[in-house]
C-alpha cells in the first residue's frame, strides 16, 4: 500500500513575499498562515483567498486537463471538501503522469505489527527486509523523479489511497533546481 498526501502551493497575485530560499525558509518558520497554511482551516481559507495569493493543488496550473497529470487523481479539493477525518480514500484512476507524494512501508522487522503480510519464507527472520523498491538516486533535481518511483510502485502491485483529511503537504517556493 502507498498512502498519498495531498500537496498544495500558493500562487501569489503579485510579487512573492520572498525572493530566495533563505528568505522563504525564514517565512516558513513563522506562524504566518498568509505565507503557508498551518492547518486544514487555514488551507481552506487560502484556497479562496484571491487577494493575498491563492492556494492551489500542487502544480495543477501546469496541465490543461488536471485530472490526467501531476496530482489530479488524488482529487485533493474533493478530499478537502469531504473532510473525512477517519477513512482512507482509494485512488480510483491511475495514469502515467501521476506524481503524488507517498508514504510507503520500507523495512519492517519480523516483530512488526504488519509482519503477517510478509511472504511466508521471510516472516520469521530477524533481519530487515525491504518491502518497497529503493528510490533510484540517479533521479535528482526537477522533474519526473516521483513519477518513476510511483510507476515502479504501481507495477509492483501497490494500491494507492489518500490519507484521512488531517494533514497535507505544502510546497515551499525555491529557486529552480
Backbone as ProteinMPNN parsed JSONL, in Angstrom:
{"seq_chain_A": "XXXXXXXXXXXXXXXXXXXXXXXXXXXXXXXXXXXXXXXXXXXXXXXXXXXXXXXXXXXXXXXXXXXXXXXXXXXXXXXXXXXXXXXXXXXXXXXXXXXXXXXXXXXXXXXXXXXXXXXXXXXXXXXXXXXXXXXXXXXXXXXXXXXXXXXXXXXXXXXXXXXXXXXXXXXXXXXXX", "coords_chain_A": {"N_chain_A": [[0.839, -1.181, 0.0], [0.332, 2.312, -0.56], [0.341, 5.41, 0.872], [-1.141, 8.392, 0.005], [-0.374, 11.794, 0.171], [-2.049, 14.757, 0.057], [-0.991, 17.612, -1.805], [-0.227, 21.06, -1.858], [0.186, 24.43, -3.141], [1.067, 27.915, -3.102], [-0.082, 30.454, -5.168], [0.996, 33.498, -5.91], [-0.598, 36.631, -6.248], [0.664, 39.019, -6.811], [4.01, 40.024, -6.505], [5.975, 37.432, -5.057], [6.376, 36.99, -1.463], [8.954, 36.375, -0.749], [12.237, 36.175, -2.091], [14.336, 34.446, -2.34], [15.723, 31.247, -1.361], [16.604, 31.28, 1.327], [15.167, 33.457, 2.481], [12.556, 32.533, 2.08], [12.56, 30.197, 3.631], [12.88, 31.358, 6.153], [10.446, 32.762, 6.384], [8.72, 30.572, 6.32], [9.184, 29.383, 8.753], [7.87, 30.965, 10.527], [4.729, 31.674, 12.157], [3.024, 32.558, 10.245], [0.245, 32.294, 8.481], [-0.524, 33.505, 6.211], [1.464, 33.211, 4.446], [2.102, 30.446, 4.39], [-0.134, 27.887, 4.832], [-1.064, 26.438, 7.978], [-2.856, 24.727, 9.039], [-5.824, 22.71, 8.533], [-8.028, 24.399, 8.37], [-6.805, 26.888, 7.768], [-5.771, 26.244, 5.291], [-8.108, 25.849, 3.785], [-9.069, 28.49, 3.816], [-7.017, 29.747, 2.431], [-7.321, 28.666, -0.111], [-9.526, 29.994, -1.096], [-8.683, 32.61, -1.09], [-8.133, 35.242, -2.977], [-6.909, 37.648, -2.93], [-4.43, 37.811, -1.421], [-2.983, 35.819, -2.554], [-3.617, 32.818, -3.953], [-4.124, 29.454, -2.805], [-3.449, 26.438, -4.449], [-3.926, 23.128, -5.808], [-0.919, 21.338, -5.879], [1.062, 22.226, -8.558], [-1.097, 22.195, -10.297], [-1.777, 24.108, -12.099], [-0.192, 23.636, -14.243], [-1.16, 21.865, -16.108], [-3.466, 21.228, -18.744], [-5.664, 19.428, -18.699], [-6.559, 18.682, -15.726], [-7.182, 16.343, -14.422], [-5.685, 14.355, -15.425], [-2.846, 14.453, -15.185], [0.115, 14.987, -13.083], [-0.988, 15.736, -9.93], [-3.63, 15.201, -10.158], [-5.285, 12.69, -10.01], [-5.41, 12.364, -7.23], [-7.43, 13.95, -6.337], [-7.552, 16.246, -4.669], [-8.968, 18.637, -3.907], [-11.598, 17.693, -3.723], [-11.208, 15.847, -1.677], [-10.565, 17.625, 0.388], [-12.971, 19.053, 0.618], [-14.778, 17.007, 1.31], [-13.792, 16.244, 3.787], [-13.267, 13.99, 5.433], [-12.186, 12.639, 8.264], [-11.542, 10.158, 9.144], [-11.299, 7.959, 7.328], [-9.418, 6.278, 4.741], [-9.081, 7.332, 1.363], [-9.561, 5.629, -1.473], [-7.604, 5.628, -4.46], [-9.043, 5.907, -7.496], [-8.416, 6.045, -10.176], [-5.533, 5.768, -12.23], [-2.724, 7.041, -13.85], [-0.146, 7.455, -16.367], [1.057, 9.908, -15.88], [0.823, 10.479, -13.229], [1.94, 11.785, -10.21], [2.26, 11.654, -7.232], [2.874, 12.591, -3.749], [4.02, 10.179, -1.62], [3.659, 7.887, 1.158], [5.3, 5.098, 2.159], [5.675, 1.706, 3.345], [8.836, 0.525, 4.443], [11.085, -1.062, 5.678], [10.108, -3.357, 7.624], [10.475, -5.272, 10.652], [10.604, -8.709, 11.73], [9.183, -8.578, 14.015], [7.333, -6.708, 13.592], [4.123, -5.131, 13.563], [2.826, -5.486, 11.206], [3.932, -7.756, 10.154], [2.66, -10.108, 9.468], [1.854, -9.77, 6.888], [4.01, -10.171, 5.347], [5.874, -12.158, 2.978], [5.691, -15.704, 3.418], [8.162, -17.116, 3.614], [9.973, -15.253, 4.638], [8.876, -14.253, 6.906], [9.567, -14.996, 9.554], [12.156, -14.268, 9.955], [14.887, -12.53, 11.524], [15.939, -10.336, 10.343], [16.183, -7.19, 8.612], [13.957, -6.528, 6.026], [13.59, -5.224, 2.933], [10.554, -3.894, 1.89], [9.636, -2.169, 0.011], [10.537, -0.856, -3.21], [13.824, 0.441, -3.736], [14.534, 3.92, -3.95], [15.525, 5.349, -6.962], [18.439, 6.876, -7.061], [19.605, 8.228, -9.129], [17.845, 9.961, -10.164], [17.39, 13.249, -9.748], [17.046, 16.723, -8.827], [14.847, 18.712, -10.813], [11.842, 17.347, -11.948], [10.047, 14.553, -12.92], [11.046, 12.612, -11.146], [9.558, 11.614, -8.928], [7.58, 10.527, -10.44], [8.737, 8.285, -11.71], [9.244, 6.647, -9.486], [6.635, 6.319, -8.491], [5.375, 4.956, -10.626], [6.88, 2.616, -10.572], [6.106, 1.549, -8.079], [3.373, 1.191, -8.596], [3.376, -0.746, -10.683], [4.396, -2.822, -9.264], [2.288, -3.642, -7.836], [1.237, -2.091, -5.783], [-1.353, -0.497, -3.917], [-3.003, 2.61, -3.957], [-3.974, 5.119, -1.714], [-5.589, 8.023, -0.469], [-4.679, 9.864, 2.381], [-6.581, 10.25, 5.499], [-8.444, 13.316, 6.061], [-6.562, 15.014, 7.661], [-4.146, 16.215, 7.436], [-1.655, 17.726, 5.253], [0.62, 18.421, 2.549], [2.793, 21.159, 1.823], [4.088, 23.098, -0.7], [7.134, 24.691, -0.623], [8.246, 27.725, -1.858], [11.065, 27.969, -4.001], [14.334, 28.367, -5.49], [14.827, 27.488, -8.919], [15.727, 24.108, -9.585]], "CA_chain_A": [[0.0, 0.0, 0.0], [1.009, 3.605, -0.571], [-0.528, 6.483, 1.339], [-0.935, 9.622, -0.752], [-0.578, 13.007, 0.961], [-2.354, 15.871, -0.844], [0.01, 18.684, -1.805], [-0.716, 22.361, -2.322], [1.155, 25.518, -3.245], [0.422, 29.225, -3.178], [0.207, 31.26, -6.349], [0.873, 34.878, -5.443], [-1.173, 37.533, -7.239], [1.708, 39.976, -7.162], [5.352, 39.506, -6.263], [6.051, 36.577, -3.865], [6.95, 37.69, -0.313], [10.368, 36.046, -0.577], [12.889, 36.103, -3.397], [15.364, 33.406, -2.368], [15.436, 30.132, -0.466], [16.827, 31.692, 2.719], [14.029, 34.269, 2.913], [11.368, 31.68, 2.1], [12.674, 29.341, 4.817], [12.62, 32.206, 7.322], [9.0, 32.979, 6.44], [8.073, 29.285, 6.607], [9.367, 29.078, 10.181], [6.965, 31.793, 11.326], [3.346, 31.176, 12.228], [2.288, 33.369, 9.296], [-0.504, 31.45, 7.556], [-0.678, 34.209, 4.942], [2.51, 32.688, 3.566], [1.994, 28.998, 4.284], [-1.157, 27.387, 5.759], [-0.576, 25.555, 9.04], [-3.951, 23.875, 9.499], [-6.819, 22.452, 7.498], [-8.844, 25.615, 8.258], [-6.06, 27.928, 7.049], [-5.67, 25.8, 3.897], [-9.401, 26.172, 3.154], [-9.094, 29.945, 3.615], [-6.036, 30.077, 1.398], [-7.852, 28.255, -1.42], [-10.483, 31.008, -1.555], [-8.06, 33.933, -0.951], [-7.614, 35.73, -4.259], [-6.226, 38.914, -2.689], [-3.052, 37.614, -0.973], [-2.367, 34.718, -3.285], [-4.48, 31.664, -3.757], [-3.541, 28.119, -2.739], [-3.98, 25.512, -5.446], [-3.294, 21.814, -5.786], [0.454, 21.487, -6.358], [1.329, 22.213, -9.993], [-2.303, 21.968, -11.092], [-1.837, 25.104, -13.161], [0.715, 23.225, -15.319], [-1.796, 20.906, -17.0], [-4.784, 21.618, -19.251], [-6.633, 18.503, -18.124], [-5.997, 18.477, -14.397], [-7.468, 15.002, -13.916], [-4.812, 13.382, -16.069], [-1.419, 14.503, -14.87], [0.518, 15.558, -11.8], [-1.676, 15.306, -8.709], [-5.06, 15.114, -10.464], [-6.012, 11.534, -9.464], [-5.567, 12.47, -5.781], [-8.683, 14.677, -6.103], [-7.263, 16.961, -3.422], [-10.026, 19.556, -3.493], [-12.713, 16.85, -3.284], [-10.772, 15.322, -0.381], [-10.666, 18.715, 1.355], [-14.398, 19.341, 0.813], [-15.41, 15.886, 2.012], [-13.314, 16.414, 5.161], [-13.375, 12.723, 6.161], [-11.012, 12.533, 9.129], [-11.435, 8.781, 9.623], [-11.086, 6.916, 6.332], [-8.592, 6.439, 3.55], [-9.838, 7.487, 0.122], [-8.84, 4.913, -2.534], [-7.394, 6.289, -5.755], [-9.782, 5.056, -8.423], [-7.789, 6.036, -11.506], [-4.082, 5.94, -12.185], [-2.226, 7.239, -15.21], [1.307, 7.551, -16.497], [1.563, 11.194, -15.427], [0.509, 10.674, -11.808], [3.192, 12.015, -9.487], [1.903, 12.089, -5.882], [3.778, 12.374, -2.62], [3.518, 8.966, -0.975], [4.295, 7.292, 2.327], [5.277, 3.653, 1.94], [6.474, 0.944, 4.314], [10.11, 0.171, 3.84], [11.781, -2.214, 6.262], [9.635, -3.851, 8.915], [11.166, -6.449, 11.181], [9.682, -9.818, 11.978], [8.371, -8.206, 15.166], [6.431, -5.654, 13.173], [2.682, -5.4, 13.61], [2.402, -5.876, 9.864], [4.75, -8.859, 9.651], [1.818, -11.156, 8.918], [1.679, -9.519, 5.462], [5.241, -10.517, 4.651], [5.882, -13.509, 2.425], [5.876, -16.744, 4.428], [9.562, -17.507, 3.762], [10.766, -14.264, 5.377], [8.072, -13.784, 8.027], [10.153, -15.28, 10.861], [13.562, -13.877, 10.016], [15.147, -11.378, 12.381], [16.655, -9.324, 9.569], [15.367, -6.193, 7.928], [13.634, -6.948, 4.668], [12.944, -4.109, 2.223], [9.276, -4.2, 1.262], [9.432, -1.238, -1.083], [11.735, -0.696, -4.038], [14.676, 1.58, -3.43], [14.412, 5.076, -4.833], [16.663, 5.433, -7.864], [19.083, 8.154, -6.749], [20.04, 8.929, -10.341], [16.845, 10.991, -10.405], [17.52, 14.359, -8.817], [16.704, 17.982, -9.461], [13.441, 18.901, -11.123], [11.1, 16.669, -12.989], [9.787, 13.137, -13.186], [11.655, 11.685, -10.197], [8.469, 10.921, -8.235], [6.849, 9.78, -11.463], [9.399, 6.988, -11.88], [9.016, 5.873, -8.264], [5.206, 5.993, -8.436], [5.107, 3.893, -11.598], [7.521, 1.406, -10.057], [5.217, 1.034, -7.039], [2.127, 0.759, -9.238], [3.596, -2.004, -11.409], [4.664, -3.865, -8.27], [1.021, -4.025, -7.233], [0.826, -1.234, -4.674], [-2.596, 0.247, -4.021], [-2.809, 3.991, -3.529], [-5.113, 5.717, -1.027], [-5.324, 9.333, 0.115], [-4.797, 9.853, 3.851], [-7.729, 10.996, 6.014], [-8.272, 14.774, 5.985], [-5.957, 15.505, 8.902], [-2.868, 16.852, 7.138], [-1.339, 17.951, 3.849], [1.952, 18.956, 2.277], [2.754, 22.469, 1.199], [5.323, 23.356, -1.437], [7.839, 25.907, -0.254], [8.895, 28.312, -3.03], [12.528, 27.876, -4.011], [14.953, 28.604, -6.785], [14.754, 26.315, -9.795], [16.844, 23.177, -9.437]], "C_chain_A": [[0.878, 1.235, 0.0], [-0.007, 4.653, -0.141], [-0.164, 7.768, 0.611], [-1.27, 10.803, 0.15], [-0.857, 14.155, -0.011], [-1.343, 17.014, -0.679], [-0.571, 19.943, -2.444], [0.459, 23.324, -2.459], [0.374, 26.82, -3.332], [0.888, 29.925, -4.446], [-0.049, 32.706, -5.937], [0.393, 35.78, -6.568], [-0.13, 38.533, -7.726], [3.059, 39.291, -6.965], [5.36, 38.618, -5.011], [6.732, 37.311, -2.708], [8.404, 37.334, -0.031], [10.978, 35.812, -1.955], [13.975, 35.031, -3.486], [15.035, 32.361, -1.305], [15.579, 30.533, 1.006], [15.636, 32.488, 3.256], [12.757, 33.433, 3.023], [11.401, 30.742, 3.314], [12.387, 30.127, 6.089], [11.129, 32.454, 7.485], [8.258, 31.699, 6.825], [8.159, 28.928, 8.088], [8.473, 29.923, 11.073], [5.585, 31.157, 11.348], [2.442, 31.921, 11.251], [1.545, 32.489, 8.284], [-0.842, 32.19, 6.272], [0.378, 33.755, 3.948], [2.315, 31.196, 3.324], [0.957, 28.488, 5.289], [-0.575, 26.376, 6.743], [-1.644, 24.588, 9.54], [-4.909, 23.636, 8.336], [-7.685, 23.698, 7.287], [-8.1, 26.701, 7.482], [-5.838, 27.535, 5.585], [-6.966, 26.127, 3.164], [-9.5, 27.672, 2.873], [-8.176, 30.346, 2.472], [-6.554, 29.734, -0.002], [-8.821, 29.293, -1.963], [-9.911, 32.425, -1.541], [-7.438, 34.38, -2.263], [-6.766, 36.988, -4.076], [-4.748, 38.718, -2.352], [-2.297, 36.557, -1.763], [-3.098, 33.441, -2.953], [-3.682, 30.366, -3.664], [-4.239, 27.239, -3.768], [-3.332, 24.149, -5.22], [-1.932, 21.961, -6.451], [0.555, 21.242, -7.858], [0.097, 21.966, -10.862], [-2.449, 22.989, -12.211], [-0.931, 24.739, -14.343], [0.042, 22.353, -16.378], [-3.171, 21.395, -17.431], [-5.864, 20.732, -18.648], [-6.097, 18.044, -16.783], [-6.272, 17.094, -13.814], [-6.478, 13.976, -14.456], [-3.392, 13.337, -15.535], [-1.166, 15.01, -13.46], [-0.199, 14.94, -10.62], [-3.174, 15.126, -8.918], [-5.786, 13.926, -9.857], [-6.185, 11.552, -7.943], [-6.905, 13.121, -5.433], [-8.596, 15.463, -4.793], [-8.376, 17.892, -2.979], [-11.28, 18.806, -3.068], [-12.448, 16.262, -1.906], [-10.956, 16.376, 0.704], [-12.127, 19.047, 1.653], [-15.088, 18.247, 1.618], [-15.034, 15.888, 3.495], [-13.488, 15.154, 6.015], [-12.093, 12.513, 6.963], [-10.751, 11.107, 9.598], [-10.924, 7.789, 8.579], [-10.098, 7.295, 5.242], [-9.514, 6.574, 2.352], [-9.075, 6.777, -0.999], [-8.722, 5.756, -3.803], [-8.038, 5.385, -6.802], [-9.18, 5.028, -9.824], [-6.304, 6.337, -11.353], [-3.62, 6.112, -13.622], [-0.721, 7.448, -15.194], [1.881, 8.873, -16.005], [1.351, 11.457, -13.949], [1.797, 10.723, -11.006], [2.923, 12.489, -8.053], [3.063, 11.981, -4.903], [3.203, 11.189, -1.855], [4.326, 8.61, 0.271], [4.167, 5.791, 2.128], [6.069, 2.941, 3.029], [7.793, 0.561, 3.658], [10.696, -1.091, 4.445], [11.204, -2.635, 7.606], [10.479, -5.03, 9.381], [10.14, -7.554, 11.368], [8.789, -9.523, 13.174], [7.344, -7.133, 14.828], [4.977, -6.099, 13.283], [2.21, -5.936, 12.263], [3.169, -7.087, 9.323], [3.919, -9.996, 9.076], [1.581, -10.974, 7.424], [2.936, -9.846, 4.661], [5.121, -11.902, 4.043], [6.279, -14.526, 3.492], [7.352, -17.072, 4.676], [10.418, -16.496, 4.522], [10.065, -13.779, 6.637], [8.781, -13.94, 9.372], [11.643, -14.962, 10.944], [13.716, -12.66, 10.924], [15.887, -10.271, 11.644], [15.659, -8.326, 8.992], [15.157, -6.645, 6.499], [12.958, -5.772, 3.963], [11.645, -4.563, 1.567], [9.05, -3.339, 0.031], [10.697, -1.14, -1.912], [12.537, 0.528, -3.597], [14.391, 2.699, -4.417], [15.68, 5.138, -5.686], [17.298, 6.815, -7.722], [19.671, 8.859, -7.961], [19.055, 10.033, -10.705], [16.992, 12.067, -9.334], [17.241, 15.639, -9.572], [15.221, 18.017, -9.757], [12.959, 17.928, -12.184], [11.18, 15.164, -13.056], [10.442, 12.157, -12.227], [10.592, 10.913, -9.419], [7.671, 10.077, -9.213], [7.435, 8.383, -11.634], [9.128, 6.096, -10.679], [7.555, 5.428, -8.174], [4.864, 4.873, -9.407], [5.706, 2.569, -11.146], [6.616, 0.755, -9.002], [3.933, 0.467, -7.653], [2.302, -0.599, -9.925], [4.01, -3.146, -10.49], [3.409, -4.253, -7.504], [0.573, -3.199, -6.045], [-0.546, -0.634, -4.959], [-2.344, 1.62, -3.417], [-4.093, 4.502, -2.895], [-4.684, 7.037, -0.417], [-5.571, 9.245, 1.621], [-6.101, 10.525, 4.28], [-7.406, 12.495, 6.047], [-7.781, 15.348, 7.314], [-4.623, 16.203, 8.661], [-2.631, 16.933, 5.646], [0.114, 18.389, 3.757], [1.79, 20.318, 1.618], [4.108, 22.745, 0.576], [5.896, 24.703, -1.034], [8.504, 26.471, -1.508], [10.416, 28.232, -2.896], [13.036, 28.164, -5.406], [14.85, 27.329, -7.611], [15.978, 25.434, -9.606], [17.191, 22.542, -10.757]], "O_chain_A": [[2.008, 1.218, 0.488], [-1.085, 4.764, -0.725], [0.996, 8.178, 0.608], [-2.31, 10.82, 0.809], [0.006, 14.496, -0.821], [-0.908, 17.33, 0.428], [-1.303, 19.884, -3.432], [1.56, 23.073, -1.969], [-0.827, 26.824, -3.601], [2.079, 29.981, -4.752], [-1.185, 33.084, -5.651], [0.895, 35.717, -7.69], [-0.061, 38.846, -8.914], [3.204, 38.1, -7.24], [4.8, 39.016, -3.99], [7.581, 38.17, -2.945], [9.023, 37.937, 0.846], [10.316, 35.316, -2.866], [14.477, 34.74, -4.571], [14.17, 32.575, -0.457], [14.749, 30.156, 1.834], [15.153, 32.222, 4.357], [11.972, 33.609, 3.955], [10.371, 30.523, 3.952], [11.728, 29.623, 6.999], [10.601, 32.368, 8.593], [7.279, 31.745, 7.57], [7.283, 28.238, 8.611], [8.332, 29.626, 12.259], [5.325, 30.198, 10.621], [1.221, 31.914, 11.412], [2.151, 31.994, 7.334], [-1.383, 31.596, 5.34], [0.2, 33.901, 2.738], [2.359, 30.737, 2.182], [1.156, 28.644, 6.494], [0.287, 25.57, 6.393], [-1.362, 23.727, 10.373], [-4.813, 24.281, 7.292], [-8.037, 24.02, 6.152], [-8.691, 27.365, 6.631], [-5.727, 28.411, 4.727], [-6.929, 26.628, 2.041], [-9.964, 28.075, 1.807], [-8.528, 31.188, 1.646], [-6.253, 30.438, -0.966], [-8.926, 29.457, -3.179], [-10.602, 33.36, -1.948], [-6.342, 33.946, -2.618], [-5.994, 37.354, -4.963], [-3.894, 39.387, -2.934], [-1.08, 36.435, -1.631], [-3.178, 33.04, -1.792], [-2.681, 30.197, -4.361], [-5.458, 27.292, -3.933], [-2.32, 24.036, -4.529], [-1.808, 22.635, -7.474], [0.178, 20.181, -8.356], [0.221, 21.575, -12.023], [-3.177, 22.749, -13.175], [-0.905, 25.459, -15.342], [0.619, 22.126, -17.442], [-3.946, 21.905, -16.623], [-6.869, 21.232, -18.143], [-5.279, 17.127, -16.711], [-5.659, 16.712, -12.817], [-6.445, 12.84, -13.981], [-2.802, 12.261, -15.45], [-2.085, 15.407, -12.743], [-0.036, 13.753, -10.339], [-3.911, 14.92, -7.954], [-6.827, 14.123, -9.231], [-7.028, 10.824, -7.418], [-7.454, 12.875, -4.359], [-9.463, 15.349, -3.926], [-8.702, 17.938, -1.792], [-11.965, 19.237, -2.14], [-13.348, 16.187, -1.069], [-11.435, 16.078, 1.798], [-12.486, 19.295, 2.804], [-15.89, 18.534, 2.506], [-15.859, 15.571, 4.352], [-13.821, 15.25, 7.197], [-11.037, 12.241, 6.393], [-9.825, 10.876, 10.375], [-10.184, 6.868, 8.923], [-9.96, 8.462, 4.872], [-10.601, 5.997, 2.328], [-8.038, 7.275, -1.436], [-9.637, 6.498, -4.159], [-7.629, 4.237, -6.976], [-9.411, 4.082, -10.577], [-5.89, 7.069, -10.455], [-4.082, 5.399, -14.514], [-0.109, 7.598, -14.136], [3.079, 8.955, -15.737], [1.665, 12.543, -13.462], [2.638, 9.829, -11.1], [3.311, 13.599, -7.69], [4.09, 11.365, -5.189], [2.029, 11.197, -1.484], [5.493, 8.974, 0.415], [3.066, 5.271, 1.949], [7.021, 3.499, 3.576], [7.847, 0.304, 2.455], [10.789, -2.108, 3.757], [11.774, -2.292, 8.641], [11.121, -5.7, 8.572], [8.942, -7.34, 11.18], [7.742, -10.152, 13.332], [6.577, -6.705, 15.691], [4.65, -7.275, 13.119], [1.291, -6.753, 12.203], [3.056, -7.402, 8.138], [4.426, -10.777, 8.271], [1.153, -11.912, 6.751], [2.92, -9.801, 3.431], [4.354, -12.732, 4.531], [7.102, -14.239, 4.36], [7.753, -17.283, 5.821], [11.491, -16.852, 5.008], [10.624, -12.962, 7.369], [8.613, -13.093, 10.249], [12.31, -15.349, 11.903], [12.79, -11.862, 11.071], [16.411, -9.356, 12.278], [14.46, -8.591, 8.902], [16.095, -7.096, 5.841], [11.864, -5.367, 4.356], [11.641, -5.509, 0.779], [8.344, -3.745, -0.892], [11.801, -1.317, -1.396], [11.972, 1.522, -3.141], [14.05, 2.454, -5.574], [16.786, 4.992, -5.166], [16.754, 7.807, -8.209], [20.183, 9.972, -7.839], [19.389, 10.938, -11.469], [16.746, 11.817, -8.154], [17.203, 15.651, -10.802], [14.425, 17.419, -9.034], [13.62, 17.727, -13.203], [12.253, 14.585, -13.227], [10.396, 10.953, -12.479], [10.702, 9.697, -9.262], [7.147, 9.025, -8.846], [6.692, 7.403, -11.695], [8.817, 4.916, -10.839], [7.275, 4.283, -7.82], [4.143, 3.941, -9.051], [5.095, 1.516, -11.323], [6.392, -0.455, -9.036], [3.473, -0.608, -7.268], [1.471, -1.492, -9.764], [3.979, -4.31, -10.891], [3.462, -5.104, -6.616], [-0.382, -3.571, -5.362], [-0.863, -0.303, -6.102], [-1.561, 1.763, -2.478], [-5.175, 4.344, -3.459], [-3.57, 7.169, 0.089], [-6.54, 8.634, 2.073], [-6.675, 11.294, 3.509], [-6.239, 12.887, 6.06], [-8.503, 16.076, 7.996], [-4.03, 16.733, 9.601], [-3.325, 16.285, 4.864], [0.753, 18.688, 4.766], [0.794, 20.593, 0.95], [5.143, 22.642, 1.234], [5.216, 25.726, -1.1], [9.26, 25.755, -2.165], [10.969, 28.406, -1.81], [12.274, 28.202, -6.373], [14.792, 26.227, -7.066], [17.104, 25.917, -9.484], [18.11, 21.727, -10.827]]}, "name": "protein", "num_of_chains": 1, "seq": "XXXXXXXXXXXXXXXXXXXXXXXXXXXXXXXXXXXXXXXXXXXXXXXXXXXXXXXXXXXXXXXXXXXXXXXXXXXXXXXXXXXXXXXXXXXXXXXXXXXXXXXXXXXXXXXXXXXXXXXXXXXXXXXXXXXXXXXXXXXXXXXXXXXXXXXXXXXXXXXXXXXXXXXXXXXXXXXXX"}
